[in-house]
PDB file of C-alpha atoms and ligand atoms in Angstrom:
ATOM      1  CA  MET N 216       9.811 -11.824  11.488  1.00  0.00           C
ATOM      2  CA  ARG N 217       8.650 -13.862   8.510  1.00  0.00           C
ATOM      3  CA  VAL N 218      10.194 -11.861   5.685  1.00  0.00           C
ATOM      4  CA  LEU N 219       9.280 -12.238   2.022  1.00  0.00           C
ATOM      5  CA  LEU N 220      12.252 -11.213  -0.105  1.00  0.00           C
ATOM      6  CA  VAL N 221      11.338 -10.360  -3.694  1.00  0.00           C
ATOM      7  CA  GLU N 222      14.627 -10.272  -5.597  1.00  0.00           C
ATOM      8  CA  ASP N 223      15.525 -11.657  -9.023  1.00  0.00           C
ATOM      9  CA  ASP N 224      19.314 -11.484  -8.680  1.00  0.00           C
ATOM     10  CA  ASP N 225      20.543 -14.776  -7.172  1.00  0.00           C
ATOM     11  CA  GLY N 226      23.747 -13.340  -5.752  1.00  0.00           C
ATOM     12  CA  VAL N 227      22.011 -10.427  -4.039  1.00  0.00           C
ATOM     13  CA  ALA N 228      19.229 -12.716  -2.821  1.00  0.00           C
ATOM     14  CA  ASP N 229      21.628 -15.260  -1.294  1.00  0.00           C
ATOM     15  CA  ALA N 230      23.492 -12.541   0.588  1.00  0.00           C
ATOM     16  CA  LEU N 231      20.268 -10.992   1.869  1.00  0.00           C
ATOM     17  CA  VAL N 232      18.785 -14.331   2.934  1.00  0.00           C
ATOM     18  CA  ALA N 233      21.975 -15.044   4.900  1.00  0.00           C
ATOM     19  CA  ALA N 234      21.918 -11.595   6.516  1.00  0.00           C
ATOM     20  CA  LEU N 235      18.240 -11.903   7.443  1.00  0.00           C
ATOM     21  CA  ALA N 236      18.700 -15.367   8.941  1.00  0.00           C
ATOM     22  CA  ALA N 237      21.728 -14.158  10.900  1.00  0.00           C
ATOM     23  CA  GLY N 238      19.535 -11.324  12.214  1.00  0.00           C
ATOM     24  CA  GLY N 239      17.035 -13.845  13.609  1.00  0.00           C
ATOM     25  CA  HIS N 240      14.442 -13.573  10.845  1.00  0.00           C
ATOM     26  CA  LEU N 241      12.728 -16.236   8.752  1.00  0.00           C
ATOM     27  CA  PRO N 242      13.375 -15.226   5.152  1.00  0.00           C
ATOM     28  CA  HIS N 243      11.682 -16.699   2.103  1.00  0.00           C
ATOM     29  CA  ARG N 244      12.837 -15.596  -1.317  1.00  0.00           C
ATOM     30  CA  VAL N 245      10.889 -15.338  -4.581  1.00  0.00           C
ATOM     31  CA  ALA N 246      12.290 -13.982  -7.841  1.00  0.00           C
ATOM     32  CA  ARG N 247       9.118 -12.781  -9.580  1.00  0.00           C
ATOM     33  CA  GLY N 248       6.510 -10.136  -8.850  1.00  0.00           C
ATOM     34  CA  ALA N 249       3.681 -12.563  -9.588  1.00  0.00           C
ATOM     35  CA  ASP N 250       4.991 -14.939  -6.899  1.00  0.00           C
ATOM     36  CA  ALA N 251       5.138 -12.063  -4.426  1.00  0.00           C
ATOM     37  CA  LEU N 252       1.477 -11.260  -5.096  1.00  0.00           C
ATOM     38  CA  LEU N 253       0.524 -14.882  -4.405  1.00  0.00           C
ATOM     39  CA  ALA N 254       2.615 -15.255  -1.254  1.00  0.00           C
ATOM     40  CA  HIS N 255       2.620 -11.907   0.558  1.00  0.00           C
ATOM     41  CA  ARG N 256      -0.290 -12.666   2.891  1.00  0.00           C
ATOM     42  CA  ASP N 257       1.770 -15.148   4.885  1.00  0.00           C
ATOM     43  CA  PHE N 258       4.499 -12.689   5.857  1.00  0.00           C
ATOM     44  CA  ASP N 259       5.144  -9.955   8.406  1.00  0.00           C
ATOM     45  CA  LEU N 260       7.238  -7.804   6.087  1.00  0.00           C
ATOM     46  CA  LEU N 261       8.083  -7.525   2.382  1.00  0.00           C
ATOM     47  CA  LEU N 262      11.510  -6.615   1.057  1.00  0.00           C
ATOM     48  CA  LEU N 263      10.771  -5.577  -2.497  1.00  0.00           C
ATOM     49  CA  ASP N 264      13.169  -5.073  -5.401  1.00  0.00           C
ATOM     50  CA  LEU N 265      11.806  -2.754  -8.130  1.00  0.00           C
ATOM     51  CA  GLY N 266      13.560  -4.207 -11.182  1.00  0.00           C
ATOM     52  CA  LEU N 267      11.823  -7.589 -11.555  1.00  0.00           C
ATOM     53  CA  PRO N 268      11.642  -9.811 -14.650  1.00  0.00           C
ATOM     54  CA  ASP N 269       7.843  -9.984 -14.960  1.00  0.00           C
ATOM     55  CA  LEU N 270       6.339  -6.918 -13.266  1.00  0.00           C
ATOM     56  CA  ASP N 271       7.595  -3.536 -12.169  1.00  0.00           C
ATOM     57  CA  GLY N 272       8.091  -3.588  -8.398  1.00  0.00           C
ATOM     58  CA  LEU N 273       5.987  -0.410  -8.142  1.00  0.00           C
ATOM     59  CA  ASP N 274       3.052  -2.297  -9.668  1.00  0.00           C
ATOM     60  CA  VAL N 275       3.575  -5.101  -7.148  1.00  0.00           C
ATOM     61  CA  LEU N 276       3.541  -2.481  -4.395  1.00  0.00           C
ATOM     62  CA  ARG N 277       0.348  -0.870  -5.720  1.00  0.00           C
ATOM     63  CA  LYS N 278      -1.443  -4.221  -5.900  1.00  0.00           C
ATOM     64  CA  VAL N 279      -0.295  -5.303  -2.434  1.00  0.00           C
ATOM     65  CA  ARG N 280      -1.410  -1.972  -0.955  1.00  0.00           C
ATOM     66  CA  LYS N 281      -4.908  -2.334  -2.372  1.00  0.00           C
ATOM     67  CA  ILE N 282      -5.556  -5.392  -0.273  1.00  0.00           C
ATOM     68  CA  ALA N 283      -3.109  -5.521   2.598  1.00  0.00           C
ATOM     69  CA  GLY N 284      -1.391  -3.428   5.218  1.00  0.00           C
ATOM     70  CA  VAL N 285       1.745  -5.591   5.349  1.00  0.00           C
ATOM     71  CA  PRO N 286       4.830  -3.376   5.774  1.00  0.00           C
ATOM     72  CA  VAL N 287       6.900  -3.000   2.603  1.00  0.00           C
ATOM     73  CA  LEU N 288      10.520  -1.946   2.476  1.00  0.00           C
ATOM     74  CA  VAL N 289      11.709  -1.194  -1.043  1.00  0.00           C
ATOM     75  CA  LEU N 290      15.233  -2.318  -1.799  1.00  0.00           C
ATOM     76  CA  THR N 291      16.468  -1.222  -5.175  1.00  0.00           C
ATOM     77  CA  ALA N 292      19.267  -0.039  -7.407  1.00  0.00           C
ATOM     78  CA  ARG N 293      17.069   2.898  -8.512  1.00  0.00           C
ATOM     79  CA  GLY N 294      18.366   5.795  -6.487  1.00  0.00           C
ATOM     80  CA  ASP N 295      16.592   8.568  -8.367  1.00  0.00           C
ATOM     81  CA  GLU N 296      14.257  10.840  -6.453  1.00  0.00           C
ATOM     82  CA  ARG N 297      11.269  10.158  -8.706  1.00  0.00           C
ATOM     83  CA  SER N 298      11.306   6.418  -7.985  1.00  0.00           C
ATOM     84  CA  THR N 299      11.741   7.051  -4.264  1.00  0.00           C
ATOM     85  CA  VAL N 300       8.866   9.513  -4.139  1.00  0.00           C
ATOM     86  CA  ARG N 301       6.596   7.233  -6.144  1.00  0.00           C
ATOM     87  CA  ALA N 302       7.353   4.234  -3.937  1.00  0.00           C
ATOM     88  CA  LEU N 303       6.665   6.198  -0.770  1.00  0.00           C
ATOM     89  CA  ARG N 304       3.461   7.652  -2.245  1.00  0.00           C
ATOM     90  CA  LEU N 305       2.299   4.185  -3.150  1.00  0.00           C
ATOM     91  CA  GLY N 306       2.641   3.184   0.483  1.00  0.00           C
ATOM     92  CA  ALA N 307       6.163   1.832   0.879  1.00  0.00           C
ATOM     93  CA  ASP N 308       7.190   2.110   4.527  1.00  0.00           C
ATOM     94  CA  ASP N 309      10.832   2.757   3.735  1.00  0.00           C
ATOM     95  CA  TYR N 310      13.230   2.839   0.797  1.00  0.00           C
ATOM     96  CA  LEU N 311      16.830   1.648   0.653  1.00  0.00           C
ATOM     97  CA  VAL N 312      19.179   1.973  -2.301  1.00  0.00           C
ATOM     98  CA  LYS N 313      21.436  -1.019  -3.041  1.00  0.00           C
ATOM     99  CA  PRO N 314      23.997  -2.020  -2.097  1.00  0.00           C
ATOM    100  CA  VAL N 315      22.712  -1.970   1.494  1.00  0.00           C
ATOM    101  CA  ARG N 316      24.697  -2.788   4.580  1.00  0.00           C
ATOM    102  CA  SER N 317      23.035  -5.615   6.475  1.00  0.00           C
ATOM    103  CA  GLY N 318      23.204  -3.794   9.823  1.00  0.00           C
ATOM    104  CA  GLU N 319      21.338  -0.832   8.402  1.00  0.00           C
ATOM    105  CA  LEU N 320      18.789  -3.079   6.686  1.00  0.00           C
ATOM    106  CA  LEU N 321      18.006  -4.948   9.926  1.00  0.00           C
ATOM    107  CA  ALA N 322      17.715  -1.670  11.857  1.00  0.00           C
ATOM    108  CA  ARG N 323      15.357  -0.174   9.261  1.00  0.00           C
ATOM    109  CA  MET N 324      13.229  -3.332   9.320  1.00  0.00           C
ATOM    110  CA  ASP N 325      12.950  -3.075  13.092  1.00  0.00           C
ATOM    111  CA  ALA N 326      11.990   0.595  12.827  1.00  0.00           C
ATOM    112  CA  VAL N 327       9.265  -0.190  10.280  1.00  0.00           C
ATOM    113  CA  ALA N 328       7.951  -3.052  12.427  1.00  0.00           C
ATOM    114  CA  ARG N 329       7.786  -0.789  15.500  1.00  0.00           C
ATOM    115  CA  ARG N 330       5.883   1.875  13.575  1.00  0.00           C
ATOM    116  CA  VAL N 331       3.455  -0.681  12.208  1.00  0.00           C
ATOM    117  CA  ALA N 332       2.866  -2.192  15.649  1.00  0.00           C
ATOM    118  CA  ARG N 333       1.847   1.254  16.921  1.00  0.00           C
ATOM    119  CA  VAL N 334      -0.514   2.015  14.068  1.00  0.00           C
ATOM    120  CA  GLY N 335      -1.937  -1.480  13.673  1.00  0.00           C
ATOM    121  CA  PRO N 336      -2.557  -1.505   9.900  1.00  0.00           C
ATOM    122  CA  THR N 337      -2.872  -5.276   9.919  1.00  0.00           C
ATOM    123  CA  ASP N 338      -6.492  -4.518  10.810  1.00  0.00           C
ATOM    124  CA  ARG N 339      -8.226  -5.366   7.587  1.00  0.00           C
ATOM    125  CA  VAL N 340     -11.591  -4.173   8.841  1.00  0.00           C
ATOM    126  CA  VAL N 341     -12.023  -0.485   9.625  1.00  0.00           C
ATOM    127  CA  ARG N 342     -15.101   0.580  11.588  1.00  0.00           C
ATOM    128  CA  VAL N 343     -16.258   4.135  12.090  1.00  0.00           C
ATOM    129  CA  GLY N 344     -19.669   4.524  13.672  1.00  0.00           C
ATOM    130  CA  ASP N 345     -21.978   2.186  11.794  1.00  0.00           C
ATOM    131  CA  VAL N 346     -19.753   2.082   8.709  1.00  0.00           C
ATOM    132  CA  GLU N 347     -17.585  -1.005   8.278  1.00  0.00           C
ATOM    133  CA  VAL N 348     -15.014  -1.380   5.503  1.00  0.00           C
ATOM    134  CA  ASP N 349     -13.485  -4.830   5.019  1.00  0.00           C
ATOM    135  CA  LEU N 350     -10.339  -4.197   2.959  1.00  0.00           C
ATOM    136  CA  GLN N 351      -9.625  -7.879   2.402  1.00  0.00           C
ATOM    137  CA  ALA N 352     -13.095  -8.905   1.313  1.00  0.00           C
ATOM    138  CA  ARG N 353     -13.679  -5.534  -0.412  1.00  0.00           C
ATOM    139  CA  ARG N 354     -17.029  -5.170   1.353  1.00  0.00           C
ATOM    140  CA  VAL N 355     -18.640  -2.047   2.762  1.00  0.00           C
ATOM    141  CA  VAL N 356     -21.479  -2.288   5.237  1.00  0.00           C
ATOM    142  CA  VAL N 357     -23.442   0.721   6.518  1.00  0.00           C
ATOM    143  CA  GLY N 358     -25.760  -0.168   9.388  1.00  0.00           C
ATOM    144  CA  ASP N 359     -26.861  -3.645   8.379  1.00  0.00           C
ATOM    145  CA  ARG N 360     -26.872  -2.899   4.677  1.00  0.00           C
ATOM    146  CA  GLU N 361     -24.098  -3.957   2.304  1.00  0.00           C
ATOM    147  CA  ILE N 362     -23.221  -1.098  -0.065  1.00  0.00           C
ATOM    148  CA  PRO N 363     -22.484  -2.063  -3.680  1.00  0.00           C
ATOM    149  CA  LEU N 364     -19.457   0.002  -4.731  1.00  0.00           C
ATOM    150  CA  THR N 365     -17.835  -0.221  -8.149  1.00  0.00           C
ATOM    151  CA  THR N 366     -14.236  -1.451  -8.314  1.00  0.00           C
ATOM    152  CA  LYS N 367     -12.838   2.062  -8.665  1.00  0.00           C
ATOM    153  CA  GLU N 368     -15.099   3.496  -5.969  1.00  0.00           C
ATOM    154  CA  PHE N 369     -13.835   0.842  -3.583  1.00  0.00           C
ATOM    155  CA  ASP N 370     -10.214   1.487  -4.582  1.00  0.00           C
ATOM    156  CA  VAL N 371     -10.614   5.206  -3.869  1.00  0.00           C
ATOM    157  CA  LEU N 372     -12.297   4.519  -0.540  1.00  0.00           C
ATOM    158  CA  ALA N 373      -9.630   1.952   0.407  1.00  0.00           C
ATOM    159  CA  VAL N 374      -6.816   4.470  -0.106  1.00  0.00           C
ATOM    160  CA  LEU N 375      -8.514   6.851   2.325  1.00  0.00           C
ATOM    161  CA  VAL N 376      -9.623   4.217   4.830  1.00  0.00           C
ATOM    162  CA  THR N 377      -6.167   2.658   5.186  1.00  0.00           C
ATOM    163  CA  ARG N 378      -5.015   6.116   6.352  1.00  0.00           C
ATOM    164  CA  ALA N 379      -8.120   6.985   8.366  1.00  0.00           C
ATOM    165  CA  GLY N 380      -7.712  10.171  10.356  1.00  0.00           C
ATOM    166  CA  THR N 381      -4.960  11.409   8.030  1.00  0.00           C
ATOM    167  CA  ALA N 382      -5.156  13.931   5.200  1.00  0.00           C
ATOM    168  CA  VAL N 383      -4.432  12.275   1.850  1.00  0.00           C
ATOM    169  CA  SER N 384      -3.684  14.418  -1.203  1.00  0.00           C
ATOM    170  CA  ARG N 385      -5.649  14.100  -4.433  1.00  0.00           C
ATOM    171  CA  GLN N 386      -2.431  13.257  -6.196  1.00  0.00           C
ATOM    172  CA  GLN N 387      -1.731  10.399  -3.818  1.00  0.00           C
ATOM    173  CA  VAL N 388      -5.212   8.945  -4.306  1.00  0.00           C
ATOM    174  CA  MET N 389      -4.848   9.138  -8.080  1.00  0.00           C
ATOM    175  CA  ASP N 390      -1.330   7.740  -7.946  1.00  0.00           C
ATOM    176  CA  GLU N 391      -2.446   4.682  -6.002  1.00  0.00           C
ATOM    177  CA  VAL N 392      -5.631   3.965  -7.897  1.00  0.00           C
ATOM    178  CA  TRP N 393      -4.641   4.881 -11.437  1.00  0.00           C
ATOM    179  CA  GLY N 394      -0.843   4.919 -11.345  1.00  0.00           C
ATOM    180  CA  ASP N 395       1.052   7.226 -13.656  1.00  0.00           C
ATOM    181  CA  ALA N 396      -1.986   8.150 -15.697  1.00  0.00           C
ATOM    182  CA  TYR N 397      -3.380  10.333 -12.943  1.00  0.00           C
ATOM    183  CA  LEU N 398      -3.349  13.596 -14.895  1.00  0.00           C
ATOM    184  CA  ALA N 399      -5.959  12.179 -17.225  1.00  0.00           C
ATOM    185  CA  VAL N 400      -8.278  11.019 -14.471  1.00  0.00           C
ATOM    186  CA  SER N 401      -8.617  14.053 -12.213  1.00  0.00           C
ATOM    187  CA  ARG N 402     -12.275  14.461 -13.203  1.00  0.00           C
ATOM    188  CA  SER N 403     -12.827  10.771 -12.849  1.00  0.00           C
ATOM    189  CA  LEU N 404     -11.704  10.848  -9.213  1.00  0.00           C
ATOM    190  CA  ASP N 405     -14.404  13.434  -8.467  1.00  0.00           C
ATOM    191  CA  VAL N 406     -17.009  11.194 -10.042  1.00  0.00           C
ATOM    192  CA  HIS N 407     -15.918   8.115  -8.077  1.00  0.00           C
ATOM    193  CA  LEU N 408     -15.754  10.051  -4.820  1.00  0.00           C
ATOM    194  CA  ALA N 409     -19.217  11.470  -5.388  1.00  0.00           C
ATOM    195  CA  GLY N 410     -20.417   7.896  -5.932  1.00  0.00           C
ATOM    196  CA  VAL N 411     -18.810   6.678  -2.703  1.00  0.00           C
ATOM    197  CA  ARG N 412     -20.301   9.596  -0.733  1.00  0.00           C
ATOM    198  CA  ALA N 413     -23.785   9.107  -2.115  1.00  0.00           C
ATOM    199  CA  LYS N 414     -23.773   5.367  -1.491  1.00  0.00           C
ATOM    200  CA  LEU N 415     -22.374   5.583   2.053  1.00  0.00           C
ATOM    201  CA  GLY N 416     -24.967   8.183   2.972  1.00  0.00           C
ATOM    202  CA  ARG N 417     -22.704   9.452   5.784  1.00  0.00           C
ATOM    203  CA  PRO N 418     -21.709  12.947   4.618  1.00  0.00           C
ATOM    204  CA  GLY N 419     -19.415  13.695   7.567  1.00  0.00           C
ATOM    205  CA  LEU N 420     -17.222  10.670   6.979  1.00  0.00           C
ATOM    206  CA  LEU N 421     -15.276  11.860   3.945  1.00  0.00           C
ATOM    207  CA  THR N 422     -13.929  15.366   4.425  1.00  0.00           C
ATOM    208  CA  THR N 423     -12.646  17.423   1.500  1.00  0.00           C
ATOM    209  CA  ILE N 424      -9.567  19.446   2.333  1.00  0.00           C
ATOM    210  CA  ARG N 425      -9.664  22.365  -0.073  1.00  0.00           C
ATOM    211  CA  GLY N 426      -6.685  22.647  -2.373  1.00  0.00           C
ATOM    212  CA  PHE N 427      -5.197  19.415  -1.019  1.00  0.00           C
ATOM    213  CA  GLY N 428      -7.261  16.271  -0.874  1.00  0.00           C
ATOM    214  CA  TYR N 429      -9.423  14.227   1.461  1.00  0.00           C
ATOM    215  CA  ARG N 430      -9.628  12.634   4.862  1.00  0.00           C
ATOM    216  CA  PHE N 431     -11.597   9.597   6.004  1.00  0.00           C
ATOM    217  CA  GLU N 432     -12.570  10.364   9.592  1.00  0.00           C
ATOM    218  CA  GLY N 433     -11.800   8.044  12.486  1.00  0.00           C
ATOM    219  CA  GLY N 434      -8.862   5.676  12.744  1.00  0.00           C
TER     220      GLY N 434
HETATM  221 CA1   CA Y  55      16.338  -6.729  -9.828  1.00  0.00          CA
END
């Protein structure tokens, strides 16, 4: 696999690059979150450190998830439950606390790749009936009409569409779109969702699951 390693510690990075190459992968290392955001499209898997010099790794993860289904394995010194839960909620495919043994890392990468191959999230365009959502181009077409969504409306829709057919909790939607500030935006989510529903004009497509969250049908 072409693996993008995002790691600011030279010693750790050198050891990981060697382990990845020995495991038959093609590793490329960057030290900054901003470089990861520029480069991630060209890779099959991201190994992402959370403590980076320019951006928090969780912010890198959130931004990558908004536009791409590339598998992300978080590799970090932060072993606390809160960081783990947040990373997984934001769409990390797995989470490993450093120091990691290279055998375990390679096995986890294989497991993530197998899961991804089954689900096929590299599909950037999701079609259900006559509704087409292009996650890369951030375009929504219903029938032959392009639907003008606001940035936040699209973000909310994208969270649900990338997990089409699966129930997604309100908290998860807010976490991914607004980050930590979600308590303040609960009302705002309702407004954006109402906007998405009205503009799509396909009432059956976004199901509300009472007391939990939402599901985008299909997938
Ligand atoms: Ca670090």
